mmCIF file of C-alpha atoms and ligand atoms in Angstrom:
data_model
loop_
_atom_site.group_PDB
_atom_site.id
_atom_site.type_symbol
_atom_site.label_atom_id
_atom_site.label_comp_id
_atom_site.label_asym_id
_atom_site.label_seq_id
_atom_site.Cartn_x
_atom_site.Cartn_y
_atom_site.Cartn_z
ATOM 1 C CA MET L 210 1.550 14.016 -12.126
ATOM 2 C CA LEU L 211 0.804 13.903 -8.264
ATOM 3 C CA VAL L 212 0.990 10.493 -6.544
ATOM 4 C CA ALA L 213 -1.240 9.152 -3.938
ATOM 5 C CA PRO L 214 0.185 6.061 -2.550
ATOM 6 C CA SER L 215 -3.171 3.911 -1.371
ATOM 7 C CA ILE L 216 -1.996 1.753 2.016
ATOM 8 C CA LEU L 217 -4.599 -0.540 1.321
ATOM 9 C CA SER L 218 -0.833 -2.375 0.260
ATOM 10 C CA ALA L 219 0.737 -1.621 3.051
ATOM 11 C CA ASN L 220 1.759 -3.557 6.229
ATOM 12 C CA PHE L 221 -1.101 -2.958 8.339
ATOM 13 C CA GLY L 222 1.410 -4.490 11.224
ATOM 14 C CA ARG L 223 3.818 -1.865 10.985
ATOM 15 C CA LEU L 224 1.343 0.899 9.572
ATOM 16 C CA ASN L 225 2.933 3.751 11.461
ATOM 17 C CA GLU L 226 6.201 3.515 10.198
ATOM 18 C CA GLU L 227 4.924 2.795 6.462
ATOM 19 C CA ILE L 228 3.108 5.881 6.491
ATOM 20 C CA LYS L 229 6.118 7.595 7.734
ATOM 21 C CA ALA L 230 8.382 6.305 4.765
ATOM 22 C CA ILE L 231 5.674 7.196 1.837
ATOM 23 C CA CYS L 232 5.578 10.827 3.278
ATOM 24 C CA ASP L 233 9.309 10.721 3.433
ATOM 25 C CA ALA L 234 9.451 9.466 0.025
ATOM 26 C CA GLY L 235 7.782 12.405 -1.035
ATOM 27 C CA CYS L 236 4.214 11.448 -1.661
ATOM 28 C CA ASP L 237 1.795 14.102 -2.266
ATOM 29 C CA LEU L 238 -1.348 12.767 -0.815
ATOM 30 C CA VAL L 239 -1.984 9.514 1.592
ATOM 31 C CA HIS L 240 -5.081 7.692 -0.089
ATOM 32 C CA VAL L 241 -7.258 6.007 2.398
ATOM 33 C CA ASP L 242 -9.818 2.881 0.993
ATOM 34 C CA VAL L 243 -12.382 2.499 3.746
ATOM 35 C CA MET L 244 -14.580 -0.086 2.517
ATOM 36 C CA ASP L 245 -18.328 -1.448 4.465
ATOM 37 C CA GLY L 246 -18.512 -4.980 3.339
ATOM 38 C CA HIS L 247 -21.161 -4.056 1.233
ATOM 39 C CA PHE L 248 -20.638 -1.625 -1.137
ATOM 40 C CA VAL L 249 -17.704 -3.646 -1.714
ATOM 41 C CA PRO L 250 -16.732 -7.486 -1.000
ATOM 42 C CA ASN L 251 -14.491 -6.213 1.425
ATOM 43 C CA LEU L 252 -13.837 -4.192 4.824
ATOM 44 C CA THR L 253 -10.870 -2.211 5.540
ATOM 45 C CA ILE L 254 -10.697 0.626 8.494
ATOM 46 C CA GLY L 255 -12.042 2.817 10.568
ATOM 47 C CA PRO L 256 -11.623 6.332 11.803
ATOM 48 C CA VAL L 257 -9.932 5.013 14.711
ATOM 49 C CA VAL L 258 -7.044 3.685 12.462
ATOM 50 C CA VAL L 259 -7.567 6.388 10.307
ATOM 51 C CA GLN L 260 -7.009 8.640 13.034
ATOM 52 C CA ALA L 261 -3.503 7.234 13.626
ATOM 53 C CA VAL L 262 -2.990 7.430 10.325
ATOM 54 C CA ALA L 263 -3.675 11.014 9.817
ATOM 55 C CA LYS L 264 -1.232 11.719 13.185
ATOM 56 C CA ALA L 265 1.723 9.614 11.334
ATOM 57 C CA SER L 266 1.110 11.567 7.793
ATOM 58 C CA SER L 267 2.918 14.819 6.563
ATOM 59 C CA LYS L 268 0.977 14.583 4.260
ATOM 60 C CA PRO L 269 -3.278 15.743 3.650
ATOM 61 C CA LEU L 270 -5.298 12.565 3.561
ATOM 62 C CA ASP L 271 -7.129 11.723 0.527
ATOM 63 C CA ILE L 272 -10.064 9.404 1.877
ATOM 64 C CA HIS L 273 -12.095 7.365 -1.043
ATOM 65 C CA LEU L 274 -15.157 5.844 0.789
ATOM 66 C CA MET L 275 -16.253 2.651 -0.862
ATOM 67 C CA VAL L 276 -19.768 2.851 0.977
ATOM 68 C CA GLU L 277 -23.791 2.359 1.365
ATOM 69 C CA ASN L 278 -24.688 4.978 3.494
ATOM 70 C CA ASN L 279 -22.215 7.937 2.439
ATOM 71 C CA THR L 280 -23.950 10.558 4.936
ATOM 72 C CA PHE L 281 -23.253 8.328 8.074
ATOM 73 C CA PHE L 282 -19.410 8.057 6.784
ATOM 74 C CA THR L 283 -18.712 11.193 6.082
ATOM 75 C CA GLU L 284 -20.064 12.113 9.640
ATOM 76 C CA LEU L 285 -17.478 9.445 10.759
ATOM 77 C CA PHE L 286 -14.332 11.022 8.475
ATOM 78 C CA ALA L 287 -15.235 14.693 8.316
ATOM 79 C CA PRO L 288 -13.773 15.662 11.969
ATOM 80 C CA LEU L 289 -10.444 13.458 10.778
ATOM 81 C CA MET L 290 -10.392 16.662 7.990
ATOM 82 C CA PRO L 291 -9.020 14.962 5.111
ATOM 83 C CA LYS L 292 -8.088 16.864 1.949
ATOM 84 C CA TYR L 293 -10.424 14.991 -0.289
ATOM 85 C CA LEU L 294 -13.152 13.143 0.550
ATOM 86 C CA SER L 295 -14.703 11.059 -2.289
ATOM 87 C CA PHE L 296 -17.708 8.963 -2.381
ATOM 88 C CA HIS L 297 -19.366 6.727 -5.280
ATOM 89 C CA ILE L 298 -22.105 8.276 -7.348
ATOM 90 C CA GLU L 299 -23.662 4.844 -7.734
ATOM 91 C CA GLU L 300 -24.488 4.842 -4.387
ATOM 92 C CA GLU L 301 -25.717 8.431 -3.832
ATOM 93 C CA LYS L 302 -29.317 9.265 -4.299
ATOM 94 C CA HIS L 303 -28.801 12.657 -3.043
ATOM 95 C CA PRO L 304 -24.919 13.578 -4.357
ATOM 96 C CA HIS L 305 -25.140 17.569 -4.551
ATOM 97 C CA ARG L 306 -26.863 17.496 -0.935
ATOM 98 C CA LEU L 307 -23.800 15.322 -0.042
ATOM 99 C CA ILE L 308 -20.911 17.765 -1.912
ATOM 100 C CA GLN L 309 -22.267 20.486 0.035
ATOM 101 C CA LYS L 310 -22.480 18.374 3.590
ATOM 102 C CA ILE L 311 -18.410 17.935 2.777
ATOM 103 C CA ARG L 312 -18.011 21.282 1.917
ATOM 104 C CA SER L 313 -19.715 22.714 5.044
ATOM 105 C CA TYR L 314 -16.559 20.618 6.870
ATOM 106 C CA ASP L 315 -13.700 22.570 4.741
ATOM 107 C CA ILE L 316 -12.851 19.627 2.734
ATOM 108 C CA SER L 317 -12.672 19.548 -0.749
ATOM 109 C CA PRO L 318 -15.885 17.089 -2.302
ATOM 110 C CA ALA L 319 -14.826 14.493 -4.698
ATOM 111 C CA VAL L 320 -16.862 12.206 -6.738
ATOM 112 C CA VAL L 321 -15.852 8.620 -8.081
ATOM 113 C CA LEU L 322 -17.060 6.463 -10.859
ATOM 114 C CA ASN L 323 -16.609 2.916 -11.221
ATOM 115 C CA PRO L 324 -15.072 1.389 -14.131
ATOM 116 C CA HIS L 325 -18.821 0.865 -16.364
ATOM 117 C CA SER L 326 -20.386 4.006 -14.819
ATOM 118 C CA PRO L 327 -20.876 6.984 -17.570
ATOM 119 C CA LEU L 328 -19.424 10.263 -17.542
ATOM 120 C CA GLU L 329 -22.794 11.638 -18.128
ATOM 121 C CA SER L 330 -23.902 10.829 -14.575
ATOM 122 C CA ILE L 331 -21.838 13.814 -13.414
ATOM 123 C CA GLU L 332 -22.210 16.285 -15.927
ATOM 124 C CA TYR L 333 -24.031 18.480 -13.676
ATOM 125 C CA ILE L 334 -22.557 17.995 -10.597
ATOM 126 C CA LEU L 335 -18.965 18.702 -11.763
ATOM 127 C CA GLU L 336 -18.695 22.516 -11.292
ATOM 128 C CA GLU L 337 -19.640 21.550 -7.377
ATOM 129 C CA ILE L 338 -17.103 19.194 -6.915
ATOM 130 C CA ASP L 339 -13.011 19.639 -6.727
ATOM 131 C CA MET L 340 -11.777 16.378 -8.003
ATOM 132 C CA VAL L 341 -13.249 13.387 -9.940
ATOM 133 C CA LEU L 342 -11.434 9.751 -9.322
ATOM 134 C CA LEU L 343 -11.803 7.335 -11.922
ATOM 135 C CA MET L 344 -11.936 3.801 -10.702
ATOM 136 C CA SER L 345 -9.542 1.704 -13.348
ATOM 137 C CA VAL L 346 -10.506 -1.370 -11.527
ATOM 138 C CA ASN L 347 -13.614 -2.429 -10.083
ATOM 139 C CA PRO L 348 -13.447 -1.208 -6.378
ATOM 140 C CA GLY L 349 -12.738 -3.673 -3.471
ATOM 141 C CA PHE L 350 -8.874 -4.962 -3.656
ATOM 142 C CA GLY L 351 -5.358 -4.109 -4.455
ATOM 143 C CA GLY L 352 -3.145 -5.490 -6.810
ATOM 144 C CA GLN L 353 -5.699 -6.076 -9.711
ATOM 145 C CA SER L 354 -5.062 -5.284 -13.565
ATOM 146 C CA PHE L 355 -5.995 -1.739 -15.092
ATOM 147 C CA ILE L 356 -9.036 -1.778 -17.182
ATOM 148 C CA SER L 357 -7.784 0.011 -20.599
ATOM 149 C CA SER L 358 -11.154 1.782 -21.129
ATOM 150 C CA SER L 359 -10.761 3.898 -18.606
ATOM 151 C CA LEU L 360 -7.877 5.899 -20.790
ATOM 152 C CA LYS L 361 -10.452 6.928 -23.102
ATOM 153 C CA LYS L 362 -12.731 7.915 -20.213
ATOM 154 C CA ALA L 363 -9.935 10.243 -18.786
ATOM 155 C CA GLU L 364 -9.064 11.875 -22.135
ATOM 156 C CA LYS L 365 -13.008 12.516 -22.604
ATOM 157 C CA LEU L 366 -13.640 13.774 -19.270
ATOM 158 C CA ARG L 367 -10.375 15.992 -19.873
ATOM 159 C CA LYS L 368 -12.379 17.840 -22.441
ATOM 160 C CA MET L 369 -15.137 17.952 -20.150
ATOM 161 C CA VAL L 370 -13.458 19.850 -17.524
ATOM 162 C CA ASP L 371 -11.805 22.147 -20.194
ATOM 163 C CA LYS L 372 -14.303 23.197 -22.252
ATOM 164 C CA SER L 373 -16.389 24.249 -18.857
ATOM 165 C CA GLY L 374 -13.621 25.985 -18.059
ATOM 166 C CA LEU L 375 -13.378 24.314 -14.628
ATOM 167 C CA LYS L 376 -10.404 23.454 -12.422
ATOM 168 C CA THR L 377 -11.699 20.093 -11.180
ATOM 169 C CA LEU L 378 -8.792 17.297 -11.028
ATOM 170 C CA ILE L 379 -8.736 13.983 -12.098
ATOM 171 C CA GLU L 380 -7.414 11.287 -10.360
ATOM 172 C CA MET L 381 -6.966 7.452 -11.369
ATOM 173 C CA ASP L 382 -7.091 4.443 -9.056
ATOM 174 C CA GLY L 383 -6.229 0.870 -9.767
ATOM 175 C CA GLY L 384 -3.844 -0.820 -11.523
ATOM 176 C CA VAL L 385 -1.335 1.740 -11.955
ATOM 177 C CA ASN L 386 2.088 1.162 -12.399
ATOM 178 C CA GLU L 387 5.526 3.288 -14.040
ATOM 179 C CA LYS L 388 4.720 1.511 -17.499
ATOM 180 C CA ASN L 389 0.974 2.979 -17.783
ATOM 181 C CA VAL L 390 1.361 6.175 -15.952
ATOM 182 C CA HIS L 391 2.920 7.894 -19.214
ATOM 183 C CA GLU L 392 -0.649 6.938 -20.892
ATOM 184 C CA LEU L 393 -2.525 8.536 -18.020
ATOM 185 C CA LYS L 394 -0.217 11.928 -18.171
ATOM 186 C CA ASN L 395 -1.175 12.322 -22.006
ATOM 187 C CA ALA L 396 -4.684 11.262 -20.999
ATOM 188 C CA GLY L 397 -5.221 14.677 -18.832
ATOM 189 C CA VAL L 398 -5.205 12.569 -15.183
ATOM 190 C CA ASP L 399 -3.536 14.831 -12.797
ATOM 191 C CA ILE L 400 -3.311 12.468 -9.757
ATOM 192 C CA VAL L 401 -2.259 8.795 -9.520
ATOM 193 C CA VAL L 402 -3.245 6.581 -6.800
ATOM 194 C CA ALA L 403 -0.995 3.307 -6.561
ATOM 195 C CA GLY L 404 -1.140 0.366 -4.030
ATOM 196 C CA ASN L 405 0.702 -2.635 -5.119
ATOM 197 C CA TYR L 406 3.532 -0.972 -7.553
ATOM 198 C CA ILE L 407 4.654 1.787 -4.340
ATOM 199 C CA PHE L 408 4.368 -0.867 -1.655
ATOM 200 C CA SER L 409 5.679 -3.976 -3.070
ATOM 201 C CA SER L 410 8.799 -2.043 -4.548
ATOM 202 C CA ALA L 411 12.147 -2.035 -2.717
ATOM 203 C CA SER L 412 12.338 1.396 -2.668
ATOM 204 C CA TYR L 413 9.374 3.863 -2.420
ATOM 205 C CA LYS L 414 11.201 7.155 -3.351
ATOM 206 C CA ASN L 415 12.612 4.995 -6.732
ATOM 207 C CA ALA L 416 8.712 4.285 -7.100
ATOM 208 C CA ILE L 417 6.645 7.194 -6.540
ATOM 209 C CA ASP L 418 9.470 9.309 -8.809
ATOM 210 C CA SER L 419 8.865 6.812 -11.418
ATOM 211 C CA LEU L 420 5.084 7.836 -11.554
ATOM 212 C CA ARG L 421 6.102 11.630 -11.333
ATOM 213 C CA VAL L 422 6.028 12.030 -15.298
HETATM 214 C C1 LIG R 111 -9.347 -0.394 -4.848
HETATM 215 C C2 LIG R 111 -8.862 1.058 -4.294
HETATM 216 C C3 LIG R 111 -7.397 0.986 -4.581
HETATM 217 C C4 LIG R 111 -6.980 0.360 -4.417
HETATM 218 C C5 LIG R 111 -5.417 0.460 -5.439
HETATM 219 O O1 LIG R 111 -10.134 -0.592 -4.148
HETATM 220 O O2 LIG R 111 -9.835 1.912 -4.082
HETATM 221 O O3 LIG R 111 -7.161 2.537 -4.056
HETATM 222 O O4 LIG R 111 -5.977 0.390 -3.316
HETATM 223 O O5 LIG R 111 -4.257 -0.449 -5.548
HETATM 224 P P1 LIG R 111 -3.346 -0.578 -6.772
HETATM 225 O O6 LIG R 111 -2.769 0.324 -7.112
HETATM 226 O O7 LIG R 111 -2.915 -1.921 -6.131
HETATM 227 O O8 LIG R 111 -4.473 -1.066 -8.183
HETATM 228 ZN ZN1 LIG R 112 -9.024 3.886 -3.809
#
């Protein structure tokens, strides 16, 4: 299992040290939640701060856009060269076009599904993307409880990906901890995002290790 700490739960007063600490603790990716106050009822950080995150990080960035205008935000964040740039399918009229745009920057495109969104909505773009991010909470805030139907969804997506002979990664975001990570592994999840669980722990290393099942 790969582990991507969500910096939403970090101490933003000492963000630089927090980023260095999770990288030293052995995380695989640094998950950055970008919220615009429209698509979700919360507002986070823009490119100036994410640039500082990128500079502090020795690990690739995984940028999760929770915004209304995906094209505008893609153009804003692409120059920071994250490894993954993911956008919500619920908010995109032209996903195929946006995927091509993200790829044109040499960034891996990923699509995010809210807990209620059916997997059928990505059936015809699955082969175009490198990762599917399944939300296991309603996007907007850290520290929420895992929505259990996400497990069934991950199992179904695993079958879809394997049946198509694709290498598309499955990432799960929201309410992940050392208790539910085993079920996620069994369901075929490749990467877990964890905010509250890692940043509220006494040892980031122990927390990250406990998710590496
Ligand atoms: C929620 C974000 C998540 C969140 C996860 O909108 O996308 O990345 O920070 O935090 P936890 O692990 O605390 O649920
Ligand atoms: Zn996220």
